mmCIF file of C-alpha atoms in Angstrom:
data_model
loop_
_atom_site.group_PDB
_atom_site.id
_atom_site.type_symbol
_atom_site.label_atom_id
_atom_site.label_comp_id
_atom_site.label_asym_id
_atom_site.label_seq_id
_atom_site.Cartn_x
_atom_site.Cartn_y
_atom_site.Cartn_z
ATOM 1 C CA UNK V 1 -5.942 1.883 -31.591
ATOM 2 C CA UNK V 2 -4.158 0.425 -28.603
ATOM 3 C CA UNK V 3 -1.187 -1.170 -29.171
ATOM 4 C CA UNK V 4 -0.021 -4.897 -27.953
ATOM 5 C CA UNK V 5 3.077 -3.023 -26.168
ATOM 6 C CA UNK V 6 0.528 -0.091 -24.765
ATOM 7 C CA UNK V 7 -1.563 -2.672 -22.976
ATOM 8 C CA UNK V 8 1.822 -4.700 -21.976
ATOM 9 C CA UNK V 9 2.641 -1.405 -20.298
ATOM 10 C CA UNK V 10 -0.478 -0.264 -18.454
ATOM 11 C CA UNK V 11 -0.688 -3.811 -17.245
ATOM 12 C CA UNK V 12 3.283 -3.722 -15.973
ATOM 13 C CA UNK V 13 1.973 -0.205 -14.233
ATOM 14 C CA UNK V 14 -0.538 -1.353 -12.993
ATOM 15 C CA UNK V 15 1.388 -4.236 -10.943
ATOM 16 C CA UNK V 16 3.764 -1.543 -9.615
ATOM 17 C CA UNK V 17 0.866 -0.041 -8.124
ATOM 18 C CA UNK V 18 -0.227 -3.133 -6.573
ATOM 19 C CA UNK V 19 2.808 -3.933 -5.254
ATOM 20 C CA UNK V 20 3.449 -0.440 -3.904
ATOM 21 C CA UNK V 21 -0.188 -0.725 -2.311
ATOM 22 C CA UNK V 22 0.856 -4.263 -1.003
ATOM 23 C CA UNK V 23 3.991 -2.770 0.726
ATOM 24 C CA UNK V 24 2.185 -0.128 2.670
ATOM 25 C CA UNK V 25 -0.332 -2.291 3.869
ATOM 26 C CA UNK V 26 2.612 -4.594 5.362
ATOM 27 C CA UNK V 27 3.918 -1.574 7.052
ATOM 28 C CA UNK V 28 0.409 0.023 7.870
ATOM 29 C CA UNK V 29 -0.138 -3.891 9.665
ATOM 30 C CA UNK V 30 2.849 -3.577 11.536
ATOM 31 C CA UNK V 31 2.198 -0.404 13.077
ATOM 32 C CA UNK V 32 -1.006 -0.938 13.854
ATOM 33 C CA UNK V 33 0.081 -4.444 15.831
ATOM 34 C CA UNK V 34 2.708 -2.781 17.442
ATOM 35 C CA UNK V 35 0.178 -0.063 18.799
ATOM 36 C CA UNK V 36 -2.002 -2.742 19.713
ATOM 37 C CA UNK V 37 1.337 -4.388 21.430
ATOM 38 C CA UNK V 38 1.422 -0.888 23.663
ATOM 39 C CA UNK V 39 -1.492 -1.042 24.615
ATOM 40 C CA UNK V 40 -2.756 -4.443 25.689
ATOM 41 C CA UNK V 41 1.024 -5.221 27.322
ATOM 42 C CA UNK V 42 1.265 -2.037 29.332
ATOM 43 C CA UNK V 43 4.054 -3.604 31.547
ATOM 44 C CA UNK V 44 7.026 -2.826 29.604
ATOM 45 C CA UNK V 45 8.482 0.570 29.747
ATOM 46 C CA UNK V 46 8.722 1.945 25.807
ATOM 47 C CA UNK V 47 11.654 3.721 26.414
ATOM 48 C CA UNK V 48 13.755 1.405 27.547
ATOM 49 C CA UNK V 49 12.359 -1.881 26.231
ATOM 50 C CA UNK V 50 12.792 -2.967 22.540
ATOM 51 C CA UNK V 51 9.850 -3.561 20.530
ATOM 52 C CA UNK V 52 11.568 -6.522 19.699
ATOM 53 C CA UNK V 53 10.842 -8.311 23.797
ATOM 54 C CA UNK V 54 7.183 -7.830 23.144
ATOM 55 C CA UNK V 55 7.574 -10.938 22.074
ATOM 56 C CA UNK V 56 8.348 -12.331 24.957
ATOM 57 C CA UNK V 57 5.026 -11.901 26.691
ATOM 58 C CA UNK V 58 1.373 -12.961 26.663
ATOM 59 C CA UNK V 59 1.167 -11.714 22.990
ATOM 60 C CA UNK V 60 4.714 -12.032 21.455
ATOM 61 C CA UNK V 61 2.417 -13.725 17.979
ATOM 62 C CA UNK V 62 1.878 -10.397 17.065
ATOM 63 C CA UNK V 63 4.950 -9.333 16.934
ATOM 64 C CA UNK V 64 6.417 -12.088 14.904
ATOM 65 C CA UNK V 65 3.556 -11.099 12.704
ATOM 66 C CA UNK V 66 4.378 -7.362 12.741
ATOM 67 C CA UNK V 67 8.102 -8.440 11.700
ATOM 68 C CA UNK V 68 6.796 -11.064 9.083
ATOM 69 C CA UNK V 69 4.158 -8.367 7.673
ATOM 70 C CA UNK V 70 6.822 -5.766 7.511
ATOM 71 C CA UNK V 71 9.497 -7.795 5.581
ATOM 72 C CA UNK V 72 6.990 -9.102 3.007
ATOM 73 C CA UNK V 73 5.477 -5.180 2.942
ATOM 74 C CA UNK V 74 9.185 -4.131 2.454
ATOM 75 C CA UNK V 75 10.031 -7.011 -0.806
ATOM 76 C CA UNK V 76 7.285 -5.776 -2.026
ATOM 77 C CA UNK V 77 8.214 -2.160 -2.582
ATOM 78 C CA UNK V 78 11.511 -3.352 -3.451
ATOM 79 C CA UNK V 79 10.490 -4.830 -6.581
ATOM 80 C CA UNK V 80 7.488 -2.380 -7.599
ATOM 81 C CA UNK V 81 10.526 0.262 -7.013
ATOM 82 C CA UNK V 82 12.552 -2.609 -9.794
ATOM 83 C CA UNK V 83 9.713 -2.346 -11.972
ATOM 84 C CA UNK V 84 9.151 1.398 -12.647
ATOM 85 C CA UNK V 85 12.786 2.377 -12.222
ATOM 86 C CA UNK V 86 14.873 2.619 -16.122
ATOM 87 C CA UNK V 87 18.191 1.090 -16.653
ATOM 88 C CA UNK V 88 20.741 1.208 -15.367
ATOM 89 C CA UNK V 89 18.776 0.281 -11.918
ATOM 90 C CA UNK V 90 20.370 1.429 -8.815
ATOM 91 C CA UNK V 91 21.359 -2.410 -8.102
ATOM 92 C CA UNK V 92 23.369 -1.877 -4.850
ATOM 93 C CA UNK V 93 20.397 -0.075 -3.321
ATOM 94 C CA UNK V 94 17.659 -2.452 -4.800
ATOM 95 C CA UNK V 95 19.216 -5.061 -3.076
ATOM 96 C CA UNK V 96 20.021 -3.531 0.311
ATOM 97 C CA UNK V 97 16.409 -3.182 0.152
ATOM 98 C CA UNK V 98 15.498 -6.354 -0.403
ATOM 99 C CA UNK V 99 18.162 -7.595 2.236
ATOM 100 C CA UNK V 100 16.221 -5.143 4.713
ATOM 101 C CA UNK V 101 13.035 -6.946 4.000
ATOM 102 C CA UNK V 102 14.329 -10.447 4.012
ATOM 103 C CA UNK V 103 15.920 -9.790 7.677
ATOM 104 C CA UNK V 104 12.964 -8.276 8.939
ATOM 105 C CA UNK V 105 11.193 -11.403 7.974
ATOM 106 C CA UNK V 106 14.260 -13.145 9.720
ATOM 107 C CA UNK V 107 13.467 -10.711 12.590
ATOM 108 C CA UNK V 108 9.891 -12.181 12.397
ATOM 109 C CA UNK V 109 10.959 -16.099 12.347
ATOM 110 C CA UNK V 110 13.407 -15.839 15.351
ATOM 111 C CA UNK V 111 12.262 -14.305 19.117
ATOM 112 C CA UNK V 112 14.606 -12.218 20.679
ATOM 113 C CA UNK V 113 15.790 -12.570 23.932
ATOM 114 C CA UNK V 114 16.060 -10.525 27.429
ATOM 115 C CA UNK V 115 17.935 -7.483 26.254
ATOM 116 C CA UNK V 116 20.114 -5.515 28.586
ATOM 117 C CA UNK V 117 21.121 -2.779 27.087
ATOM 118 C CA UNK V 118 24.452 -2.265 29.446
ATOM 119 C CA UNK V 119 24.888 -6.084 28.635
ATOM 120 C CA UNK V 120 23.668 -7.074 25.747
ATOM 121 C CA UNK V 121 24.450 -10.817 25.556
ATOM 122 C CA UNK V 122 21.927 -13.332 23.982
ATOM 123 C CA UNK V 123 22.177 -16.418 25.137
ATOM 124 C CA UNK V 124 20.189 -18.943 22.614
ATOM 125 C CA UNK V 125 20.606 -19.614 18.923
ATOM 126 C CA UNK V 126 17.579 -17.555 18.009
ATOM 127 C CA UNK V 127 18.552 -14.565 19.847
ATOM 128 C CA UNK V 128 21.728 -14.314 18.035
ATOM 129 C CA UNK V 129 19.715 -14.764 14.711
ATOM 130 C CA UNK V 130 17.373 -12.430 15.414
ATOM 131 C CA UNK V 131 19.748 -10.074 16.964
ATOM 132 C CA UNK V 132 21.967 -10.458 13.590
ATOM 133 C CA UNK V 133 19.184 -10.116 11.221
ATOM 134 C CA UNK V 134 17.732 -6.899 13.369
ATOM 135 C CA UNK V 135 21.267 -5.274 12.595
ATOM 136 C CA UNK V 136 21.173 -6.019 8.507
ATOM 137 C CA UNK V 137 18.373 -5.077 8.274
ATOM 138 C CA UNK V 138 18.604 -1.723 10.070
ATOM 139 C CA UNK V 139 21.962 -1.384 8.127
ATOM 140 C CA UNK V 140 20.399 -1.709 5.159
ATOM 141 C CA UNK V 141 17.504 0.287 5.243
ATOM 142 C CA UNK V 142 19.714 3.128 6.252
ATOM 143 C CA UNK V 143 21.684 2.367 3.216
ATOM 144 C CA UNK V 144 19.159 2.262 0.765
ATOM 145 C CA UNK V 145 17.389 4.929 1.827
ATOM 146 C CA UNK V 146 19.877 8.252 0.112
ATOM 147 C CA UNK V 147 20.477 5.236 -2.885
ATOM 148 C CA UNK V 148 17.112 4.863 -3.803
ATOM 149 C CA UNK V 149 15.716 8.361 -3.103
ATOM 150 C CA UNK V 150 16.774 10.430 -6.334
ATOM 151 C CA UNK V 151 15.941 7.495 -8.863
ATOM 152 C CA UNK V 152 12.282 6.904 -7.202
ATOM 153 C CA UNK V 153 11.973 10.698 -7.081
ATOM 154 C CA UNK V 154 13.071 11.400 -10.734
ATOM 155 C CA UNK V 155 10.928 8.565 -12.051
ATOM 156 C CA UNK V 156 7.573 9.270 -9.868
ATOM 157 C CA UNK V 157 8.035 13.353 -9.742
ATOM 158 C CA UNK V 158 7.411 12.656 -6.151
ATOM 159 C CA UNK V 159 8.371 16.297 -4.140
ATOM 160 C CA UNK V 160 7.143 14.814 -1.230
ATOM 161 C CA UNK V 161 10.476 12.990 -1.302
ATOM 162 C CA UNK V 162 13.080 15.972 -1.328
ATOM 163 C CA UNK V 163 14.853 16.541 1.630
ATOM 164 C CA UNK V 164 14.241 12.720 3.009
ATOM 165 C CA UNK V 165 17.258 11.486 1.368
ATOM 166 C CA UNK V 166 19.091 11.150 4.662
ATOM 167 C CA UNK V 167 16.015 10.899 7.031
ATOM 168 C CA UNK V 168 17.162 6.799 7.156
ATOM 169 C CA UNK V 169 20.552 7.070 8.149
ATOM 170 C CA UNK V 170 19.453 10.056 10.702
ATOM 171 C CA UNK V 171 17.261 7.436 12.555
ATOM 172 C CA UNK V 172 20.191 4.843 12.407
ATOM 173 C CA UNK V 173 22.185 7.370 14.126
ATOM 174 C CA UNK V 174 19.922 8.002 16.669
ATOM 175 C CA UNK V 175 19.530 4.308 17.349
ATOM 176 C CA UNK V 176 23.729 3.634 17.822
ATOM 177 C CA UNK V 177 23.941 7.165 19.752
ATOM 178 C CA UNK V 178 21.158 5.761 22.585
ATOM 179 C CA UNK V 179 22.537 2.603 22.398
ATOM 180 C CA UNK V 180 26.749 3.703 22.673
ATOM 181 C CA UNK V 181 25.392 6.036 25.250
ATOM 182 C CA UNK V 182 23.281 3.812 27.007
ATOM 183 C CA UNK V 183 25.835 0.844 27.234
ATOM 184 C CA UNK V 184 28.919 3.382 28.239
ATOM 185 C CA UNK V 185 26.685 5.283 31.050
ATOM 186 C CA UNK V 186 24.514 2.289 32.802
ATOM 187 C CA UNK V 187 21.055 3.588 31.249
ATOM 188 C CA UNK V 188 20.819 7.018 29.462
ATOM 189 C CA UNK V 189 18.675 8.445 31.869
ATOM 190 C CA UNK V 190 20.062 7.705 34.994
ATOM 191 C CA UNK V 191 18.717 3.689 36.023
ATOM 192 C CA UNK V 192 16.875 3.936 32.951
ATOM 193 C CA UNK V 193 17.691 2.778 29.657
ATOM 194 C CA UNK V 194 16.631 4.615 26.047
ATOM 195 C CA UNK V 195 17.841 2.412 23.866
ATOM 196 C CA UNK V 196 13.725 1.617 23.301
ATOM 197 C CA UNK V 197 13.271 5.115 22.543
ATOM 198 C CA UNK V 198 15.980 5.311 20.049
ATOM 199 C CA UNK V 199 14.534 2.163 18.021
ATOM 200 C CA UNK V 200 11.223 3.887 18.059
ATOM 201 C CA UNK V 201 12.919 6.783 16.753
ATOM 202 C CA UNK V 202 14.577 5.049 13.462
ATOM 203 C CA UNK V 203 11.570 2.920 12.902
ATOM 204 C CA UNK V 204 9.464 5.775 12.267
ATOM 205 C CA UNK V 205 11.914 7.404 10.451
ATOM 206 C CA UNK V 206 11.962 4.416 7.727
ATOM 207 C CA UNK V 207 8.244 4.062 8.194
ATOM 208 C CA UNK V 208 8.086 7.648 6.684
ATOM 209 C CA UNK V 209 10.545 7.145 3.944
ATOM 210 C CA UNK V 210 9.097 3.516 2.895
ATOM 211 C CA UNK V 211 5.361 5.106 2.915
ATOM 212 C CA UNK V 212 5.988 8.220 1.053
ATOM 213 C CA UNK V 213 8.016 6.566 -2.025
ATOM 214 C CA UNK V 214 5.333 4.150 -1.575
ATOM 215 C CA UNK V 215 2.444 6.241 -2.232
ATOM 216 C CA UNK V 216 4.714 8.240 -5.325
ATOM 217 C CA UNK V 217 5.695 5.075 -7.337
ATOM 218 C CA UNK V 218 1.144 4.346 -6.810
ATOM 219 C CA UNK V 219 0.393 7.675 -7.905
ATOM 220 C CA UNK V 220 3.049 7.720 -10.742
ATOM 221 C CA UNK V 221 1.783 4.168 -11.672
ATOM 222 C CA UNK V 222 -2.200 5.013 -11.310
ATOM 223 C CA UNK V 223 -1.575 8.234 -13.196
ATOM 224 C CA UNK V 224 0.326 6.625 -16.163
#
């Protein structure tokens, strides 16, 4: 006979899953509007233009959407990752994952402006926000990333997850190197900047980490 606390527990399981399904399709939405963003404004050069400036052309919605879908996609994995974790939780990276999502919803909220990368000044009140919230929330993700790792690999028996404990901060790195390099030299490769190429390069790297302890915290939960 099931027990009260049994069917309290399958149905706290089964919201983890829900939530960790909710957080990948918030990242699956941003990817796939950001290689929507590539290909119907062809203009800007990927390696040297932000993915943040999209916003500044004929289509800039959908990247305020991408942000928005991203953050909430993010919060939501943050707390299914709260919910099937045991005490003591890892509080400092819990919530330098949830301060990752809430900037990239900031991200979202607030258009960028013009970035040069040999200059980078912004010059209105929402560029600064959305230049400041960009930053936390990069910070944090690269953060939370070798925090939360173990803990969601012990609880979940995810393998997939060994050996990505750093893969976060490696993408941050990349992102300051082409950016030091880029502001010191004039543009990385000769005229032309890379400071693009190394935010492409970190965002995929937490796109990987978010999706696979994503998809162990549904298994674990679907399994249970």
């Amino acid at each position: 006979m099931t027990t009260t606390g049994e069917i309290l527990q399958q149905h706290q399981r089964t919201d983890a899953a829900k939530l960790a399904e909710a957080g990948i399709a918030g990242i699956l939405v941003f990817v796939g509007l950001i290689a929507t963003l590539h290909v119907i404004d062809p203009d800007r050069d990927p390696i040297g233009t932000t993915v943040s400036e999209y916003v500044l052309g004929p289509y800039g919605w959908l990247l305020s959407f991408a942000a928005l879908a991203f953050g909430l996609g993010v919060l939501a994995l943050t707390t299914a990752t709260a919910a099937i974790l045991p005490s003591p939780r890892p509080r400092t990276g819990l919530t330098l994952l949830t301060l990752a999502g809430l900037g990239m919803v900031v991200v979202g909220a607030f258009p960028t402006d013009p970035i040069d990368p040999t200059d980078p000044r912004f010059v209105t009140t929402s560029g600064v926000i959305h230049a400041a919230a960009g930053i936390l929330a990069f910070t944090c993700f690269a953060i939370a990333g070798p925090l939360l790792t173990r803990p969601i690999r012990k609880a979940t028996s995810t393998a997939r997850l060994d050996g990505l404990t750093f893969l976060p901060p490696a993408g941050y790195a990349i992102f300051w190197a082409t950016g030091i390099l880029d502001h010191q030299l004039g543009g990385l490769f000769g005229n032309r900047s890379a400071t693009g190429l190394g935010e492409r390069l970190m965002a995929v790297t937490f796109i990987i980490w978010l999706i696979i302890a994503a998809l162990g915290i549904r298994r674990a939960m679907r399994q249970g």
